[in-house]
Amino acid sequence: MAGGRCGPQLTALLAAWVAAVAATAGPEQAALPAEQSRVQPMTASNWTLVMEGEWMLKFYAPWCPSCQQTDSEWETFAKNGEMLQISVGKVDVIQEPGLSGRFFVTTLPAFFHAKDGIFRRYRGPGIFEDLQNYILEKKWQSVEPLTGWKSPASLTMSGMAGLFSISGKIWHLHNYFTVTLGIPAWCSYVFFVIATLVFGLFMGLVLVVISECFYVPLPRHLSERSEQNGRSEEAHRAEQLQDAEEEKDDSNEEENKDSLVDDEEEKEDLGDEDEAEEEEEDDNLAAGVDEERSEANDQGPPGEDSVTREEVEPEEAEEGISEKPCPADTEVVEDSLRQRKSQHADKGL
Protein backbone atom coordinates (compact mmCIF):
# COMPACT_ATOMS: atom_id res chain seq x y z
CA MET A 1 0.00 0.00 0.00
CA ALA A 2 2.74 2.40 0.99
CA GLY A 3 4.77 1.55 -2.12
CA GLY A 4 1.77 2.13 -4.36
CA ARG A 5 1.24 5.55 -2.88
CA CYS A 6 4.90 6.64 -3.21
CA GLY A 7 5.04 5.96 -6.96
CA PRO A 8 2.77 8.80 -8.10
CA GLN A 9 4.43 11.18 -5.69
CA LEU A 10 7.90 10.44 -7.06
CA THR A 11 6.74 10.98 -10.61
CA ALA A 12 5.15 14.27 -9.65
CA LEU A 13 8.36 15.39 -7.95
CA LEU A 14 10.41 14.45 -11.01
CA ALA A 15 8.07 16.35 -13.31
CA ALA A 16 8.28 19.43 -11.07
CA TRP A 17 12.07 19.22 -11.01
CA VAL A 18 12.27 18.96 -14.83
CA ALA A 19 9.95 21.95 -15.21
CA ALA A 20 12.04 23.93 -12.78
CA VAL A 21 15.25 23.07 -14.62
CA ALA A 22 13.66 24.00 -17.95
CA ALA A 23 12.43 27.29 -16.52
CA THR A 24 15.88 28.17 -15.24
CA ALA A 25 17.66 27.07 -18.45
CA GLY A 26 15.27 28.92 -20.78
CA PRO A 27 16.28 32.48 -19.87
CA GLU A 28 19.95 31.52 -20.05
CA GLN A 29 19.55 30.15 -23.57
CA ALA A 30 17.47 33.16 -24.60
CA ALA A 31 20.14 35.44 -23.23
CA LEU A 32 22.79 33.88 -25.52
CA PRO A 33 23.23 36.20 -28.57
CA ALA A 34 22.74 34.89 -32.09
CA GLU A 35 25.78 34.47 -34.29
CA GLN A 36 26.92 37.94 -35.38
CA SER A 37 27.12 38.66 -39.10
CA ARG A 38 30.54 39.46 -40.50
CA VAL A 39 29.07 41.54 -43.35
CA GLN A 40 29.40 45.25 -42.64
CA PRO A 41 26.45 47.45 -43.75
CA MET A 42 27.63 50.45 -45.76
CA THR A 43 25.87 53.83 -45.74
CA ALA A 44 26.47 57.28 -47.15
CA SER A 45 28.31 58.22 -43.96
CA ASN A 46 30.83 55.36 -43.81
CA TRP A 47 31.28 54.33 -47.46
CA THR A 48 34.69 56.05 -47.57
CA LEU A 49 36.08 53.10 -45.59
CA VAL A 50 36.32 51.18 -48.85
CA MET A 51 38.92 53.68 -50.08
CA GLU A 52 41.53 51.94 -47.92
CA GLY A 53 42.47 48.28 -48.07
CA GLU A 54 40.72 45.55 -50.05
CA TRP A 55 36.92 45.26 -50.08
CA MET A 56 34.08 43.39 -51.72
CA LEU A 57 30.69 45.13 -51.85
CA LYS A 58 27.26 43.75 -52.63
CA PHE A 59 24.33 45.93 -53.67
CA TYR A 60 20.97 44.33 -52.97
CA ALA A 61 17.30 45.02 -52.30
CA PRO A 62 15.14 43.17 -49.75
CA TRP A 63 12.48 42.37 -52.35
CA CYS A 64 15.00 40.95 -54.91
CA PRO A 65 14.82 37.10 -55.16
CA SER A 66 18.27 36.82 -56.74
CA CYS A 67 19.74 38.84 -53.91
CA GLN A 68 18.11 36.56 -51.35
CA GLN A 69 19.60 33.49 -53.03
CA THR A 70 23.15 34.84 -52.60
CA ASP A 71 22.74 35.94 -48.96
CA SER A 72 24.04 32.68 -47.47
CA GLU A 73 26.98 32.54 -49.88
CA TRP A 74 27.85 36.14 -49.06
CA GLU A 75 27.76 35.40 -45.32
CA THR A 76 30.07 32.42 -45.81
CA PHE A 77 32.43 34.58 -47.85
CA ALA A 78 32.42 37.22 -45.09
CA LYS A 79 33.29 34.57 -42.44
CA ASN A 80 36.42 33.70 -44.42
CA GLY A 81 37.30 37.38 -44.90
CA GLU A 82 40.02 37.28 -42.23
CA MET A 83 41.70 34.34 -43.92
CA LEU A 84 41.49 36.09 -47.30
CA GLN A 85 42.54 39.42 -45.75
CA ILE A 86 39.56 41.20 -47.22
CA SER A 87 36.63 43.17 -45.81
CA VAL A 88 33.07 42.39 -46.94
CA GLY A 89 30.21 44.89 -47.03
CA LYS A 90 26.68 45.25 -48.35
CA VAL A 91 24.50 48.19 -49.45
CA ASP A 92 20.70 48.28 -49.34
CA VAL A 93 19.72 50.34 -52.40
CA ILE A 94 16.31 51.10 -50.87
CA GLN A 95 17.81 52.69 -47.79
CA GLU A 96 20.88 54.13 -49.57
CA PRO A 97 19.86 55.33 -53.07
CA GLY A 98 22.75 57.78 -53.06
CA LEU A 99 25.33 54.98 -52.98
CA SER A 100 23.55 53.13 -55.78
CA GLY A 101 23.82 56.31 -57.86
CA ARG A 102 27.48 56.80 -56.92
CA PHE A 103 28.31 53.30 -58.18
CA PHE A 104 25.71 53.61 -60.99
CA VAL A 105 23.98 50.35 -60.10
CA THR A 106 21.43 49.32 -62.76
CA THR A 107 21.05 45.59 -62.02
CA LEU A 108 20.66 43.59 -58.80
CA PRO A 109 22.57 42.02 -57.23
CA ALA A 110 25.70 44.00 -58.15
CA PHE A 111 29.19 43.22 -56.85
CA PHE A 112 32.22 45.53 -56.72
CA HIS A 113 35.86 44.96 -55.79
CA ALA A 114 37.89 47.82 -54.27
CA LYS A 115 41.65 47.88 -53.78
CA ASP A 116 43.18 51.06 -52.30
CA GLY A 117 40.49 53.27 -53.82
CA ILE A 118 40.48 51.59 -57.26
CA PHE A 119 37.11 50.03 -58.07
CA ARG A 120 36.27 47.16 -60.43
CA ARG A 121 32.99 45.51 -61.31
CA TYR A 122 32.73 41.79 -60.46
CA ARG A 123 30.43 40.10 -62.99
CA GLY A 124 30.78 36.49 -61.85
CA PRO A 125 28.26 34.44 -59.84
CA GLY A 126 27.78 35.20 -56.17
CA ILE A 127 28.99 31.76 -55.06
CA PHE A 128 31.53 31.38 -52.28
CA GLU A 129 33.99 29.29 -54.34
CA ASP A 130 34.01 31.77 -57.24
CA LEU A 131 34.39 34.73 -54.91
CA GLN A 132 37.23 33.02 -53.04
CA ASN A 133 39.09 32.18 -56.28
CA TYR A 134 38.57 35.75 -57.50
CA ILE A 135 40.52 37.01 -54.49
CA LEU A 136 43.13 34.25 -54.10
CA GLU A 137 44.05 34.07 -57.79
CA LYS A 138 43.83 37.89 -58.14
CA LYS A 139 41.55 37.67 -61.13
CA TRP A 140 40.56 41.25 -60.47
CA GLN A 141 43.86 42.40 -62.02
CA SER A 142 42.57 41.43 -65.49
CA VAL A 143 39.42 43.54 -65.07
CA GLU A 144 39.40 47.13 -66.33
CA PRO A 145 39.09 49.54 -63.38
CA LEU A 146 36.52 52.30 -63.09
CA THR A 147 38.67 55.38 -63.69
CA GLY A 148 38.02 58.98 -64.59
CA TRP A 149 34.45 60.19 -64.34
CA LYS A 150 33.23 56.59 -63.81
CA SER A 151 35.06 56.29 -60.51
CA PRO A 152 32.69 56.43 -57.48
CA ALA A 153 35.01 59.00 -55.89
CA SER A 154 34.83 61.41 -58.86
CA LEU A 155 32.89 64.67 -58.88
CA THR A 156 30.54 63.37 -61.60
CA MET A 157 29.50 60.35 -59.55
CA SER A 158 29.07 62.60 -56.50
CA GLY A 159 26.52 64.60 -58.46
CA MET A 160 24.88 61.38 -59.56
CA ALA A 161 24.66 60.30 -55.92
CA GLY A 162 22.89 63.54 -55.08
CA LEU A 163 20.33 63.01 -57.83
CA PHE A 164 19.66 59.42 -56.74
CA SER A 165 19.28 60.49 -53.11
CA ILE A 166 16.75 63.15 -54.10
CA SER A 167 14.81 60.63 -56.18
CA GLY A 168 14.83 58.21 -53.22
CA LYS A 169 13.42 60.87 -50.90
CA ILE A 170 10.71 61.69 -53.43
CA TRP A 171 9.84 58.00 -53.69
CA HIS A 172 9.61 57.68 -49.88
CA LEU A 173 7.42 60.78 -49.75
CA HIS A 174 5.17 59.35 -52.47
CA ASN A 175 4.80 56.12 -50.48
CA TYR A 176 3.99 58.14 -47.36
CA PHE A 177 1.22 59.97 -49.21
CA THR A 178 -0.29 56.91 -50.89
CA VAL A 179 0.25 54.18 -48.23
CA THR A 180 0.31 55.92 -44.87
CA LEU A 181 -2.13 58.76 -45.54
CA GLY A 182 -4.20 56.91 -48.15
CA ILE A 183 -4.10 59.73 -50.73
CA PRO A 184 -4.78 58.68 -54.36
CA ALA A 185 -1.73 58.35 -56.58
CA TRP A 186 -2.88 61.04 -59.05
CA CYS A 187 -3.13 63.55 -56.19
CA SER A 188 0.48 62.76 -55.30
CA TYR A 189 1.55 63.30 -58.92
CA VAL A 190 -0.25 66.66 -59.05
CA PHE A 191 1.46 67.71 -55.84
CA PHE A 192 4.91 66.88 -57.23
CA VAL A 193 4.19 68.72 -60.51
CA ILE A 194 3.13 71.87 -58.65
CA ALA A 195 6.11 71.59 -56.33
CA THR A 196 8.45 71.30 -59.32
CA LEU A 197 6.99 74.45 -60.95
CA VAL A 198 7.17 76.44 -57.73
CA PHE A 199 10.74 75.32 -57.11
CA GLY A 200 11.73 76.32 -60.67
CA LEU A 201 10.20 79.77 -60.27
CA PHE A 202 11.92 80.21 -56.92
CA MET A 203 15.30 79.25 -58.34
CA GLY A 204 14.81 81.64 -61.27
CA LEU A 205 14.02 84.45 -58.82
CA VAL A 206 17.15 83.63 -56.84
CA LEU A 207 19.29 83.73 -59.99
CA VAL A 208 17.82 87.13 -60.95
CA VAL A 209 18.55 88.54 -57.50
CA ILE A 210 22.11 87.22 -57.62
CA SER A 211 22.70 88.72 -61.08
CA GLU A 212 21.34 92.08 -59.92
CA CYS A 213 23.66 92.03 -56.93
CA PHE A 214 26.78 91.31 -58.94
CA TYR A 215 25.89 93.34 -62.07
CA VAL A 216 26.84 97.03 -61.86
CA PRO A 217 24.86 99.16 -64.37
CA LEU A 218 26.77 101.77 -66.38
CA PRO A 219 26.06 105.50 -65.97
CA ARG A 220 23.59 107.04 -68.38
CA HIS A 221 26.10 109.11 -70.34
CA LEU A 222 28.35 106.08 -70.76
CA SER A 223 25.44 103.99 -71.99
CA GLU A 224 24.48 106.74 -74.47
CA ARG A 225 28.06 106.91 -75.71
CA SER A 226 28.18 103.18 -76.12
CA GLU A 227 24.93 103.30 -78.12
CA GLN A 228 26.30 106.09 -80.31
CA ASN A 229 29.52 104.22 -80.86
CA GLY A 230 27.56 101.13 -81.80
CA ARG A 231 25.47 103.08 -84.30
CA SER A 232 28.54 104.75 -85.81
CA GLU A 233 30.22 101.37 -86.16
CA GLU A 234 27.15 99.98 -87.89
CA ALA A 235 27.04 102.96 -90.27
CA HIS A 236 30.76 102.59 -91.00
CA ARG A 237 30.27 98.92 -91.76
CA ALA A 238 27.37 99.74 -94.07
CA GLU A 239 29.52 102.32 -95.92
CA GLN A 240 32.32 99.82 -96.28
CA LEU A 241 29.94 97.27 -97.72
CA GLN A 242 28.53 99.85 -100.14
CA ASP A 243 32.01 100.91 -101.24
CA ALA A 244 32.98 97.31 -101.78
CA GLU A 245 29.88 96.75 -103.94
CA GLU A 246 30.62 99.88 -105.98
CA GLU A 247 34.21 98.77 -106.51
CA LYS A 248 32.97 95.43 -107.71
CA ASP A 249 30.56 97.13 -110.14
CA ASP A 250 33.31 99.42 -111.47
CA SER A 251 35.69 96.53 -111.94
CA ASN A 252 33.00 94.60 -113.80
CA GLU A 253 32.31 97.59 -116.09
CA GLU A 254 36.02 98.03 -116.81
CA GLU A 255 36.35 94.37 -117.61
CA ASN A 256 33.38 94.59 -119.98
CA LYS A 257 34.85 97.64 -121.70
CA ASP A 258 38.23 95.97 -122.04
CA SER A 259 36.61 92.91 -123.52
CA LEU A 260 34.67 95.04 -126.03
CA VAL A 261 37.83 96.92 -127.04
CA ASP A 262 39.68 93.66 -127.48
CA ASP A 263 36.86 92.31 -129.65
CA GLU A 264 36.93 95.43 -131.87
CA GLU A 265 40.72 95.24 -132.21
CA GLU A 266 40.47 91.60 -133.18
CA LYS A 267 37.84 92.47 -135.78
CA GLU A 268 40.02 95.28 -137.19
CA ASP A 269 43.03 92.95 -137.34
CA LEU A 270 40.95 90.39 -139.21
CA GLY A 271 39.75 93.10 -141.62
CA ASP A 272 43.32 94.28 -142.25
CA GLU A 273 44.41 90.72 -142.93
CA ASP A 274 41.54 90.29 -145.41
CA GLU A 275 42.45 93.55 -147.17
CA ALA A 276 46.11 92.51 -147.35
CA GLU A 277 45.13 89.20 -148.91
CA GLU A 278 42.85 90.90 -151.44
CA GLU A 279 45.57 93.42 -152.33
CA GLU A 280 48.01 90.57 -152.88
CA GLU A 281 45.47 88.88 -155.16
CA ASP A 282 44.95 92.14 -157.07
CA ASP A 283 48.68 92.63 -157.42
CA ASN A 284 49.05 89.10 -158.72
CA LEU A 285 46.26 89.69 -161.28
CA ALA A 286 47.78 93.01 -162.35
CA ALA A 287 51.20 91.39 -162.71
CA GLY A 288 49.64 88.69 -164.85
CA VAL A 289 47.96 91.26 -167.07
CA ASP A 290 51.18 93.25 -167.43
CA GLU A 291 53.06 90.11 -168.43
CA GLU A 292 50.42 89.31 -171.05
CA ARG A 293 50.65 92.84 -172.44
CA SER A 294 54.43 92.76 -172.57
CA GLU A 295 54.35 89.45 -174.39
CA ALA A 296 51.85 90.86 -176.89
CA ASN A 297 54.05 93.92 -177.53
CA ASP A 298 57.19 91.85 -177.90
CA GLN A 299 55.69 89.73 -180.69
CA GLY A 300 55.07 92.80 -183.01
CA PRO A 301 53.87 92.62 -186.80
CA PRO A 302 54.87 89.62 -188.77
CA GLY A 303 57.86 90.09 -191.31
CA GLU A 304 59.08 88.20 -194.31
CA ASP A 305 60.58 85.56 -192.11
CA SER A 306 57.26 85.03 -190.49
CA VAL A 307 55.55 84.74 -193.88
CA THR A 308 57.97 82.16 -194.97
CA ARG A 309 57.59 80.37 -191.73
CA GLU A 310 53.80 80.48 -192.10
CA GLU A 311 54.11 79.03 -195.54
CA VAL A 312 56.52 76.36 -194.40
CA GLU A 313 54.81 75.58 -191.16
CA PRO A 314 51.11 76.60 -191.31
CA GLU A 315 50.13 74.54 -188.35
CA GLU A 316 52.62 76.27 -185.97
CA ALA A 317 51.49 79.70 -187.15
CA GLU A 318 47.86 78.88 -186.43
CA GLU A 319 48.75 77.73 -182.87
CA GLY A 320 50.71 81.00 -182.23
CA ILE A 321 47.74 83.06 -183.36
CA SER A 322 45.40 81.18 -181.01
CA GLU A 323 47.76 81.76 -178.05
CA LYS A 324 47.78 85.60 -178.45
CA PRO A 325 45.63 87.38 -175.84
CA CYS A 326 42.36 88.76 -176.98
CA PRO A 327 41.69 92.44 -176.29
CA ALA A 328 38.23 91.60 -174.94
CA ASP A 329 39.76 89.43 -172.21
CA THR A 330 42.06 92.22 -171.07
CA GLU A 331 39.13 94.60 -170.73
CA VAL A 332 37.24 92.12 -168.56
CA VAL A 333 40.24 91.76 -166.22
CA GLU A 334 40.59 95.52 -165.94
CA ASP A 335 36.90 95.87 -165.07
CA SER A 336 37.21 93.30 -162.29
CA LEU A 337 40.21 95.14 -160.87
CA ARG A 338 38.31 98.40 -160.83
CA GLN A 339 35.34 96.81 -159.03
CA ARG A 340 37.58 95.36 -156.32
CA LYS A 341 39.31 98.69 -155.77
CA SER A 342 35.95 100.40 -155.41
CA GLN A 343 34.84 97.75 -152.87
CA HIS A 344 38.04 98.34 -150.82
CA ALA A 345 37.42 102.05 -150.88
CA ASP A 346 33.84 101.55 -149.61
CA LYS A 347 35.08 99.32 -146.77
CA GLY A 348 37.67 101.89 -145.76
CA LEU A 349 34.89 104.52 -145.51
PDB file of C-alpha atoms in Angstrom, residues 117-227:
ATOM      1  CA  GLY A 117      40.489  53.272 -53.817  1.00  0.00           C
ATOM      2  CA  ILE A 118      40.476  51.591 -57.264  1.00  0.00           C
ATOM      3  CA  PHE A 119      37.107  50.032 -58.074  1.00  0.00           C
ATOM      4  CA  ARG A 120      36.273  47.160 -60.433  1.00  0.00           C
ATOM      5  CA  ARG A 121      32.990  45.506 -61.314  1.00  0.00           C
ATOM      6  CA  TYR A 122      32.734  41.791 -60.464  1.00  0.00           C
ATOM      7  CA  ARG A 123      30.429  40.103 -62.994  1.00  0.00           C
ATOM      8  CA  GLY A 124      30.785  36.490 -61.848  1.00  0.00           C
ATOM      9  CA  PRO A 125      28.263  34.440 -59.842  1.00  0.00           C
ATOM     10  CA  GLY A 126      27.781  35.200 -56.167  1.00  0.00           C
ATOM     11  CA  ILE A 127      28.991  31.763 -55.064  1.00  0.00           C
ATOM     12  CA  PHE A 128      31.534  31.382 -52.278  1.00  0.00           C
ATOM     13  CA  GLU A 129      33.994  29.294 -54.337  1.00  0.00           C
ATOM     14  CA  ASP A 130      34.013  31.770 -57.244  1.00  0.00           C
ATOM     15  CA  LEU A 131      34.392  34.727 -54.908  1.00  0.00           C
ATOM     16  CA  GLN A 132      37.234  33.024 -53.044  1.00  0.00           C
ATOM     17  CA  ASN A 133      39.090  32.181 -56.279  1.00  0.00           C
ATOM     18  CA  TYR A 134      38.567  35.746 -57.503  1.00  0.00           C
ATOM     19  CA  ILE A 135      40.524  37.008 -54.491  1.00  0.00           C
ATOM     20  CA  LEU A 136      43.126  34.246 -54.104  1.00  0.00           C
ATOM     21  CA  GLU A 137      44.048  34.068 -57.788  1.00  0.00           C
ATOM     22  CA  LYS A 138      43.829  37.888 -58.136  1.00  0.00           C
ATOM     23  CA  LYS A 139      41.553  37.672 -61.130  1.00  0.00           C
ATOM     24  CA  TRP A 140      40.558  41.253 -60.471  1.00  0.00           C
ATOM     25  CA  GLN A 141      43.861  42.397 -62.018  1.00  0.00           C
ATOM     26  CA  SER A 142      42.574  41.429 -65.485  1.00  0.00           C
ATOM     27  CA  VAL A 143      39.420  43.537 -65.069  1.00  0.00           C
ATOM     28  CA  GLU A 144      39.402  47.127 -66.333  1.00  0.00           C
ATOM     29  CA  PRO A 145      39.090  49.544 -63.383  1.00  0.00           C
ATOM     30  CA  LEU A 146      36.519  52.304 -63.093  1.00  0.00           C
ATOM     31  CA  THR A 147      38.673  55.384 -63.687  1.00  0.00           C
ATOM     32  CA  GLY A 148      38.020  58.981 -64.589  1.00  0.00           C
ATOM     33  CA  TRP A 149      34.453  60.189 -64.337  1.00  0.00           C
ATOM     34  CA  LYS A 150      33.233  56.591 -63.814  1.00  0.00           C
ATOM     35  CA  SER A 151      35.059  56.285 -60.509  1.00  0.00           C
ATOM     36  CA  PRO A 152      32.694  56.433 -57.480  1.00  0.00           C
ATOM     37  CA  ALA A 153      35.015  59.000 -55.889  1.00  0.00           C
ATOM     38  CA  SER A 154      34.826  61.410 -58.861  1.00  0.00           C
ATOM     39  CA  LEU A 155      32.890  64.666 -58.880  1.00  0.00           C
ATOM     40  CA  THR A 156      30.541  63.375 -61.596  1.00  0.00           C
ATOM     41  CA  MET A 157      29.504  60.354 -59.549  1.00  0.00           C
ATOM     42  CA  SER A 158      29.068  62.601 -56.498  1.00  0.00           C
ATOM     43  CA  GLY A 159      26.516  64.600 -58.462  1.00  0.00           C
ATOM     44  CA  MET A 160      24.876  61.376 -59.557  1.00  0.00           C
ATOM     45  CA  ALA A 161      24.661  60.297 -55.925  1.00  0.00           C
ATOM     46  CA  GLY A 162      22.887  63.540 -55.076  1.00  0.00           C
ATOM     47  CA  LEU A 163      20.325  63.010 -57.829  1.00  0.00           C
ATOM     48  CA  PHE A 164      19.664  59.425 -56.738  1.00  0.00           C
ATOM     49  CA  SER A 165      19.284  60.485 -53.113  1.00  0.00           C
ATOM     50  CA  ILE A 166      16.746  63.154 -54.101  1.00  0.00           C
ATOM     51  CA  SER A 167      14.806  60.635 -56.175  1.00  0.00           C
ATOM     52  CA  GLY A 168      14.828  58.212 -53.215  1.00  0.00           C
ATOM     53  CA  LYS A 169      13.418  60.869 -50.905  1.00  0.00           C
ATOM     54  CA  ILE A 170      10.711  61.695 -53.426  1.00  0.00           C
ATOM     55  CA  TRP A 171       9.839  58.004 -53.693  1.00  0.00           C
ATOM     56  CA  HIS A 172       9.608  57.681 -49.882  1.00  0.00           C
ATOM     57  CA  LEU A 173       7.422  60.776 -49.753  1.00  0.00           C
ATOM     58  CA  HIS A 174       5.167  59.353 -52.473  1.00  0.00           C
ATOM     59  CA  ASN A 175       4.800  56.118 -50.477  1.00  0.00           C
ATOM     60  CA  TYR A 176       3.988  58.138 -47.357  1.00  0.00           C
ATOM     61  CA  PHE A 177       1.220  59.969 -49.209  1.00  0.00           C
ATOM     62  CA  THR A 178      -0.286  56.907 -50.890  1.00  0.00           C
ATOM     63  CA  VAL A 179       0.253  54.178 -48.234  1.00  0.00           C
ATOM     64  CA  THR A 180       0.309  55.924 -44.867  1.00  0.00           C
ATOM     65  CA  LEU A 181      -2.126  58.761 -45.544  1.00  0.00           C
ATOM     66  CA  GLY A 182      -4.198  56.914 -48.153  1.00  0.00           C
ATOM     67  CA  ILE A 183      -4.101  59.733 -50.730  1.00  0.00           C
ATOM     68  CA  PRO A 184      -4.780  58.679 -54.363  1.00  0.00           C
ATOM     69  CA  ALA A 185      -1.728  58.349 -56.581  1.00  0.00           C
ATOM     70  CA  TRP A 186      -2.880  61.042 -59.046  1.00  0.00           C
ATOM     71  CA  CYS A 187      -3.131  63.547 -56.193  1.00  0.00           C
ATOM     72  CA  SER A 188       0.477  62.758 -55.299  1.00  0.00           C
ATOM     73  CA  TYR A 189       1.548  63.304 -58.917  1.00  0.00           C
ATOM     74  CA  VAL A 190      -0.245  66.660 -59.052  1.00  0.00           C
ATOM     75  CA  PHE A 191       1.465  67.708 -55.837  1.00  0.00           C
ATOM     76  CA  PHE A 192       4.908  66.883 -57.232  1.00  0.00           C
ATOM     77  CA  VAL A 193       4.191  68.722 -60.508  1.00  0.00           C
ATOM     78  CA  ILE A 194       3.126  71.870 -58.654  1.00  0.00           C
ATOM     79  CA  ALA A 195       6.107  71.592 -56.331  1.00  0.00           C
ATOM     80  CA  THR A 196       8.450  71.305 -59.324  1.00  0.00           C
ATOM     81  CA  LEU A 197       6.988  74.449 -60.950  1.00  0.00           C
ATOM     82  CA  VAL A 198       7.166  76.443 -57.728  1.00  0.00           C
ATOM     83  CA  PHE A 199      10.742  75.316 -57.111  1.00  0.00           C
ATOM     84  CA  GLY A 200      11.731  76.318 -60.673  1.00  0.00           C
ATOM     85  CA  LEU A 201      10.203  79.770 -60.272  1.00  0.00           C
ATOM     86  CA  PHE A 202      11.918  80.215 -56.917  1.00  0.00           C
ATOM     87  CA  MET A 203      15.305  79.251 -58.341  1.00  0.00           C
ATOM     88  CA  GLY A 204      14.811  81.638 -61.268  1.00  0.00           C
ATOM     89  CA  LEU A 205      14.021  84.454 -58.823  1.00  0.00           C
ATOM     90  CA  VAL A 206      17.148  83.627 -56.840  1.00  0.00           C
ATOM     91  CA  LEU A 207      19.289  83.735 -59.986  1.00  0.00           C
ATOM     92  CA  VAL A 208      17.818  87.129 -60.955  1.00  0.00           C
ATOM     93  CA  VAL A 209      18.552  88.538 -57.504  1.00  0.00           C
ATOM     94  CA  ILE A 210      22.111  87.218 -57.615  1.00  0.00           C
ATOM     95  CA  SER A 211      22.699  88.721 -61.076  1.00  0.00           C
ATOM     96  CA  GLU A 212      21.339  92.082 -59.922  1.00  0.00           C
ATOM     97  CA  CYS A 213      23.655  92.034 -56.927  1.00  0.00           C
ATOM     98  CA  PHE A 214      26.781  91.315 -58.942  1.00  0.00           C
ATOM     99  CA  TYR A 215      25.890  93.345 -62.067  1.00  0.00           C
ATOM    100  CA  VAL A 216      26.844  97.029 -61.857  1.00  0.00           C
ATOM    101  CA  PRO A 217      24.859  99.159 -64.368  1.00  0.00           C
ATOM    102  CA  LEU A 218      26.775 101.769 -66.384  1.00  0.00           C
ATOM    103  CA  PRO A 219      26.061 105.495 -65.972  1.00  0.00           C
ATOM    104  CA  ARG A 220      23.587 107.037 -68.383  1.00  0.00           C
ATOM    105  CA  HIS A 221      26.102 109.109 -70.341  1.00  0.00           C
ATOM    106  CA  LEU A 222      28.351 106.084 -70.764  1.00  0.00           C
ATOM    107  CA  SER A 223      25.442 103.988 -71.994  1.00  0.00           C
ATOM    108  CA  GLU A 224      24.480 106.738 -74.472  1.00  0.00           C
ATOM    109  CA  ARG A 225      28.059 106.914 -75.711  1.00  0.00           C
ATOM    110  CA  SER A 226      28.185 103.183 -76.124  1.00  0.00           C
ATOM    111  CA  GLU A 227      24.935 103.301 -78.120  1.00  0.00           C
TER     112      GLU A 227
END
